[in-house]
């Protein structure tokens, strides 16, 4: 009867064989596929950011009173509040207003959609170039285009992390009590609720990084001509870095 470690090694080897065969088979059309994959991950990330805003709006039903951002400072109103001007009209507005916290968070979150739109392609380029450099240092022979293709496939599992993060945040907020009297108090309650999900999210991150390691190692073996041990080591270095970034 094979030992558990032998069975695990055999399973990992089978996964690496599958990844290697995939890159060997699809290498001729890898460029177009890579672009399509990055577009998919980009669209998913933007949708995820917007969905996060929806989660805030749907789970946080709380109003607080805050300073009116559309009213000039009191010193300005004391000097120009009686003028028949735009400043004078704005000074007639109330000093304090009630705002829906969930709605405000949804609007604020939507402002970050652009980061997903541009951030994913930028991260793809950085990762691909770093991966290419690492492969070359290890004796790899593939082209930079091959490295971009590997990096594109390695980005796809991030959608799993994104979906898990959204589900965890939605659950955390839906089951938490958010009843603070100020924006600061509510923010602390939200952070505490989301922080309670750190352990399961870290487990999901570990799974995603493991999948990415298989993809990168198999790709390096297939298109850069590295032996399995070297490919696994190079991929492992990037996997450790990505996991540490996720854990911060």
Tab-separated table of C-alpha atoms in Angstrom:
chain	number	residue	atom	x	y	z
A	1	UNK	CA	0.000	0.000	0.000
A	2	UNK	CA	1.521	3.340	-1.039
A	3	UNK	CA	2.200	5.859	1.690
A	4	UNK	CA	0.141	9.083	1.856
A	5	UNK	CA	3.198	11.079	0.796
A	6	UNK	CA	3.719	8.858	-2.243
A	7	UNK	CA	0.052	9.236	-3.187
A	8	UNK	CA	0.300	13.011	-2.771
A	9	UNK	CA	3.459	13.171	-4.893
A	10	UNK	CA	1.779	11.098	-7.578
A	11	UNK	CA	-1.255	13.370	-7.569
A	12	UNK	CA	0.863	16.522	-7.811
A	13	UNK	CA	2.890	14.929	-10.590
A	14	UNK	CA	-0.291	14.165	-12.530
A	15	UNK	CA	-1.435	17.773	-12.182
A	16	UNK	CA	1.947	19.028	-13.397
A	17	UNK	CA	1.822	16.632	-16.337
A	18	UNK	CA	-1.596	17.989	-17.264
A	19	UNK	CA	-0.415	21.585	-17.059
A	20	UNK	CA	2.684	20.799	-19.126
A	21	UNK	CA	0.652	19.061	-21.842
A	22	UNK	CA	-1.780	21.981	-21.941
A	23	UNK	CA	0.955	24.519	-22.662
A	24	UNK	CA	2.630	22.226	-25.176
A	25	UNK	CA	-0.656	21.726	-27.028
A	26	UNK	CA	-1.886	25.325	-26.992
A	27	UNK	CA	1.430	27.106	-27.544
A	28	UNK	CA	0.697	28.172	-31.174
A	29	UNK	CA	-2.363	30.219	-30.164
A	30	UNK	CA	-1.246	31.186	-26.677
A	31	UNK	CA	-1.013	34.923	-27.414
A	32	UNK	CA	-4.662	35.428	-28.347
A	33	UNK	CA	-5.804	33.163	-25.528
A	34	UNK	CA	-3.667	35.080	-23.016
A	35	UNK	CA	-5.241	38.401	-23.987
A	36	UNK	CA	-8.708	36.888	-23.713
A	37	UNK	CA	-7.953	35.500	-20.265
A	38	UNK	CA	-6.666	38.846	-19.004
A	39	UNK	CA	-9.769	40.579	-20.341
A	40	UNK	CA	-11.900	38.012	-18.533
A	41	UNK	CA	-10.086	38.502	-15.219
A	42	UNK	CA	-10.232	42.281	-15.667
A	43	UNK	CA	-13.985	42.217	-16.261
A	44	UNK	CA	-14.468	39.886	-13.283
A	45	UNK	CA	-12.420	42.195	-11.051
A	46	UNK	CA	-14.378	45.290	-12.055
A	47	UNK	CA	-17.633	43.406	-11.521
A	48	UNK	CA	-16.317	42.244	-8.149
A	49	UNK	CA	-15.576	45.803	-7.041
A	50	UNK	CA	-19.081	46.884	-8.026
A	51	UNK	CA	-20.554	43.823	-6.315
A	52	UNK	CA	-18.713	44.758	-3.132
A	53	UNK	CA	-20.489	48.105	-3.182
A	54	UNK	CA	-23.804	46.321	-3.623
A	55	UNK	CA	-22.936	44.120	-0.645
A	56	UNK	CA	-22.337	47.171	1.531
A	57	UNK	CA	-25.607	48.758	0.445
A	58	UNK	CA	-27.610	45.548	0.927
A	59	UNK	CA	-26.263	44.601	4.354
A	60	UNK	CA	-25.713	47.935	6.122
A	61	UNK	CA	-28.954	49.699	7.004
A	62	UNK	CA	-27.774	52.597	9.106
A	63	UNK	CA	-28.019	56.375	8.902
A	64	UNK	CA	-25.662	58.789	10.635
A	65	UNK	CA	-25.476	62.548	10.856
A	66	UNK	CA	-22.389	64.131	9.312
A	67	UNK	CA	-21.133	67.553	8.301
A	68	UNK	CA	-22.669	68.680	5.026
A	69	UNK	CA	-19.883	68.493	2.408
A	70	UNK	CA	-21.840	70.851	0.123
A	71	UNK	CA	-21.809	73.693	2.671
A	72	UNK	CA	-18.764	75.988	2.867
A	73	UNK	CA	-16.802	76.258	6.133
A	74	UNK	CA	-18.390	78.394	8.846
A	75	UNK	CA	-15.711	81.086	8.527
A	76	UNK	CA	-16.540	81.476	4.837
A	77	UNK	CA	-20.238	81.686	5.519
A	78	UNK	CA	-19.696	84.350	8.200
A	79	UNK	CA	-17.881	86.494	5.644
A	80	UNK	CA	-19.916	85.822	2.501
A	81	UNK	CA	-23.085	84.111	3.682
A	82	UNK	CA	-25.262	87.178	3.123
A	83	UNK	CA	-24.005	87.769	-0.415
A	84	UNK	CA	-26.289	87.140	-3.342
A	85	UNK	CA	-23.877	84.636	-4.805
A	86	UNK	CA	-23.280	80.936	-5.170
A	87	UNK	CA	-21.414	80.922	-1.867
A	88	UNK	CA	-24.328	82.648	-0.162
A	89	UNK	CA	-26.759	80.094	-1.592
A	90	UNK	CA	-24.598	77.195	-0.403
A	91	UNK	CA	-24.386	78.732	3.075
A	92	UNK	CA	-28.186	78.470	3.306
A	93	UNK	CA	-27.837	74.684	3.262
A	94	UNK	CA	-27.936	72.814	6.609
A	95	UNK	CA	-24.671	72.326	8.457
A	96	UNK	CA	-25.418	68.669	9.203
A	97	UNK	CA	-27.206	66.059	7.088
A	98	UNK	CA	-28.258	62.430	7.485
A	99	UNK	CA	-26.597	59.931	5.137
A	100	UNK	CA	-27.236	56.253	4.462
A	101	UNK	CA	-23.931	54.530	5.280
A	102	UNK	CA	-24.519	51.550	2.999
A	103	UNK	CA	-25.351	53.779	0.051
A	104	UNK	CA	-22.334	56.005	0.673
A	105	UNK	CA	-20.045	52.975	0.831
A	106	UNK	CA	-21.497	51.680	-2.428
A	107	UNK	CA	-20.730	54.980	-4.136
A	108	UNK	CA	-17.238	55.148	-2.656
A	109	UNK	CA	-16.469	51.554	-3.666
A	110	UNK	CA	-17.566	52.243	-7.227
A	111	UNK	CA	-14.810	54.833	-7.500
A	112	UNK	CA	-12.265	52.000	-7.271
A	113	UNK	CA	-13.569	50.122	-10.323
A	114	UNK	CA	-10.911	51.834	-12.418
A	115	UNK	CA	-8.202	50.198	-10.332
A	116	UNK	CA	-9.458	46.810	-11.456
A	117	UNK	CA	-9.711	47.971	-15.049
A	118	UNK	CA	-6.085	49.056	-15.222
A	119	UNK	CA	-4.585	47.143	-12.302
A	120	UNK	CA	-5.095	43.641	-13.696
A	121	UNK	CA	-3.255	44.274	-16.997
A	122	UNK	CA	-0.455	46.085	-15.152
A	123	UNK	CA	-0.081	43.222	-12.673
A	124	UNK	CA	-0.106	40.750	-15.585
A	125	UNK	CA	2.763	42.598	-17.261
A	126	UNK	CA	4.799	42.859	-14.047
A	127	UNK	CA	4.266	39.207	-13.187
A	128	UNK	CA	5.053	38.024	-16.720
A	129	UNK	CA	8.285	40.011	-16.953
A	130	UNK	CA	9.415	38.891	-13.497
A	131	UNK	CA	8.540	35.300	-14.365
A	132	UNK	CA	10.458	35.559	-17.620
A	133	UNK	CA	13.470	36.913	-15.786
A	134	UNK	CA	13.328	34.110	-13.252
A	135	UNK	CA	13.000	31.486	-15.983
A	136	UNK	CA	15.956	32.918	-17.877
A	137	UNK	CA	18.119	32.945	-14.757
A	138	UNK	CA	17.220	29.286	-14.264
A	139	UNK	CA	18.294	28.451	-17.823
A	140	UNK	CA	14.915	28.671	-19.554
A	141	UNK	CA	14.729	29.031	-23.328
A	142	UNK	CA	11.174	30.237	-23.962
A	143	UNK	CA	10.184	33.612	-25.359
A	144	UNK	CA	8.787	36.534	-23.411
A	145	UNK	CA	5.468	35.840	-25.129
A	146	UNK	CA	5.476	32.364	-23.601
A	147	UNK	CA	5.975	33.903	-20.163
A	148	UNK	CA	3.055	36.269	-20.748
A	149	UNK	CA	0.883	33.275	-21.650
A	150	UNK	CA	1.848	31.432	-18.450
A	151	UNK	CA	1.170	34.547	-16.370
A	152	UNK	CA	-2.233	35.004	-17.989
A	153	UNK	CA	-3.310	31.471	-17.092
A	154	UNK	CA	-1.963	31.974	-13.564
A	155	UNK	CA	-4.233	35.005	-13.151
A	156	UNK	CA	-7.419	33.023	-13.771
A	157	UNK	CA	-7.555	31.345	-10.312
A	158	UNK	CA	-7.679	34.832	-8.800
A	159	UNK	CA	-11.360	34.813	-9.764
A	160	UNK	CA	-11.838	32.084	-7.147
A	161	UNK	CA	-10.232	34.309	-4.508
A	162	UNK	CA	-12.391	37.235	-5.635
A	163	UNK	CA	-15.626	35.240	-5.435
A	164	UNK	CA	-14.702	33.803	-2.038
A	165	UNK	CA	-13.825	37.246	-0.725
A	166	UNK	CA	-17.135	38.711	-1.847
A	167	UNK	CA	-19.090	35.813	-0.346
A	168	UNK	CA	-17.184	36.092	2.943
A	169	UNK	CA	-17.675	39.852	3.208
A	170	UNK	CA	-21.374	39.593	2.373
A	171	UNK	CA	-21.856	36.867	4.990
A	172	UNK	CA	-19.809	38.731	7.596
A	173	UNK	CA	-21.769	41.949	7.183
A	174	UNK	CA	-25.137	40.200	6.938
A	175	UNK	CA	-24.557	38.446	10.260
A	176	UNK	CA	-22.853	41.326	12.092
A	177	UNK	CA	-24.470	44.058	14.151
A	178	UNK	CA	-23.641	47.428	12.622
A	179	UNK	CA	-25.272	50.047	14.822
A	180	UNK	CA	-22.585	52.652	15.505
A	181	UNK	CA	-23.607	56.262	16.053
A	182	UNK	CA	-20.728	57.726	14.042
A	183	UNK	CA	-18.952	56.913	10.808
A	184	UNK	CA	-15.820	55.963	12.742
A	185	UNK	CA	-17.724	53.556	14.985
A	186	UNK	CA	-19.436	51.919	12.022
A	187	UNK	CA	-16.128	51.619	10.185
A	188	UNK	CA	-14.618	49.841	13.192
A	189	UNK	CA	-17.559	47.440	13.316
A	190	UNK	CA	-17.232	46.684	9.598
A	191	UNK	CA	-13.487	46.056	9.884
A	192	UNK	CA	-14.054	43.761	12.867
A	193	UNK	CA	-16.747	41.793	11.050
A	194	UNK	CA	-14.612	41.306	7.953
A	195	UNK	CA	-11.550	40.519	10.074
A	196	UNK	CA	-13.386	37.522	11.541
A	197	UNK	CA	-13.220	35.948	8.062
A	198	UNK	CA	-9.413	36.127	7.828
A	199	UNK	CA	-8.838	32.412	8.503
A	200	UNK	CA	-11.153	30.990	5.807
A	201	UNK	CA	-9.977	33.601	3.309
A	202	UNK	CA	-6.367	32.672	4.020
A	203	UNK	CA	-7.248	29.037	3.357
A	204	UNK	CA	-8.784	30.018	0.018
A	205	UNK	CA	-5.660	32.026	-0.783
A	206	UNK	CA	-3.508	28.970	-0.073
A	207	UNK	CA	-5.646	26.904	-2.464
A	208	UNK	CA	-5.444	29.566	-5.177
A	209	UNK	CA	-1.674	29.877	-4.795
A	210	UNK	CA	-1.324	26.092	-5.025
A	211	UNK	CA	-3.285	26.078	-8.291
A	212	UNK	CA	-1.133	28.924	-9.599
A	213	UNK	CA	2.017	27.009	-8.661
A	214	UNK	CA	0.873	24.023	-10.730
A	215	UNK	CA	0.096	26.271	-13.705
A	216	UNK	CA	3.388	28.166	-13.562
A	217	UNK	CA	5.546	25.093	-12.917
A	218	UNK	CA	3.888	23.151	-15.739
A	219	UNK	CA	4.217	26.144	-18.061
A	220	UNK	CA	7.893	26.655	-17.289
A	221	UNK	CA	8.568	23.001	-17.880
A	222	UNK	CA	6.706	23.014	-21.213
A	223	UNK	CA	7.773	26.266	-22.883
A	224	UNK	CA	11.025	27.162	-21.138
A	225	UNK	CA	12.463	23.653	-21.216
A	226	UNK	CA	13.212	23.559	-17.489
A	227	UNK	CA	13.366	20.266	-15.651
A	228	UNK	CA	10.557	19.637	-13.175
A	229	UNK	CA	12.585	20.389	-10.072
A	230	UNK	CA	13.874	23.716	-11.392
A	231	UNK	CA	10.457	24.711	-12.732
A	232	UNK	CA	8.872	23.894	-9.380
A	233	UNK	CA	11.482	25.921	-7.524
A	234	UNK	CA	11.038	29.011	-9.711
A	235	UNK	CA	7.255	28.722	-9.474
A	236	UNK	CA	7.539	28.163	-5.727
A	237	UNK	CA	9.441	31.401	-5.235
A	238	UNK	CA	6.639	33.339	-6.887
A	239	UNK	CA	4.002	31.328	-5.003
A	240	UNK	CA	5.555	32.226	-1.651
A	241	UNK	CA	5.647	35.904	-2.596
A	242	UNK	CA	2.020	35.912	-3.725
A	243	UNK	CA	0.881	34.097	-0.566
A	244	UNK	CA	2.756	36.553	1.656
A	245	UNK	CA	1.104	39.454	-0.142
A	246	UNK	CA	-2.290	37.819	0.364
A	247	UNK	CA	-1.601	37.256	4.051
A	248	UNK	CA	-0.670	40.880	4.764
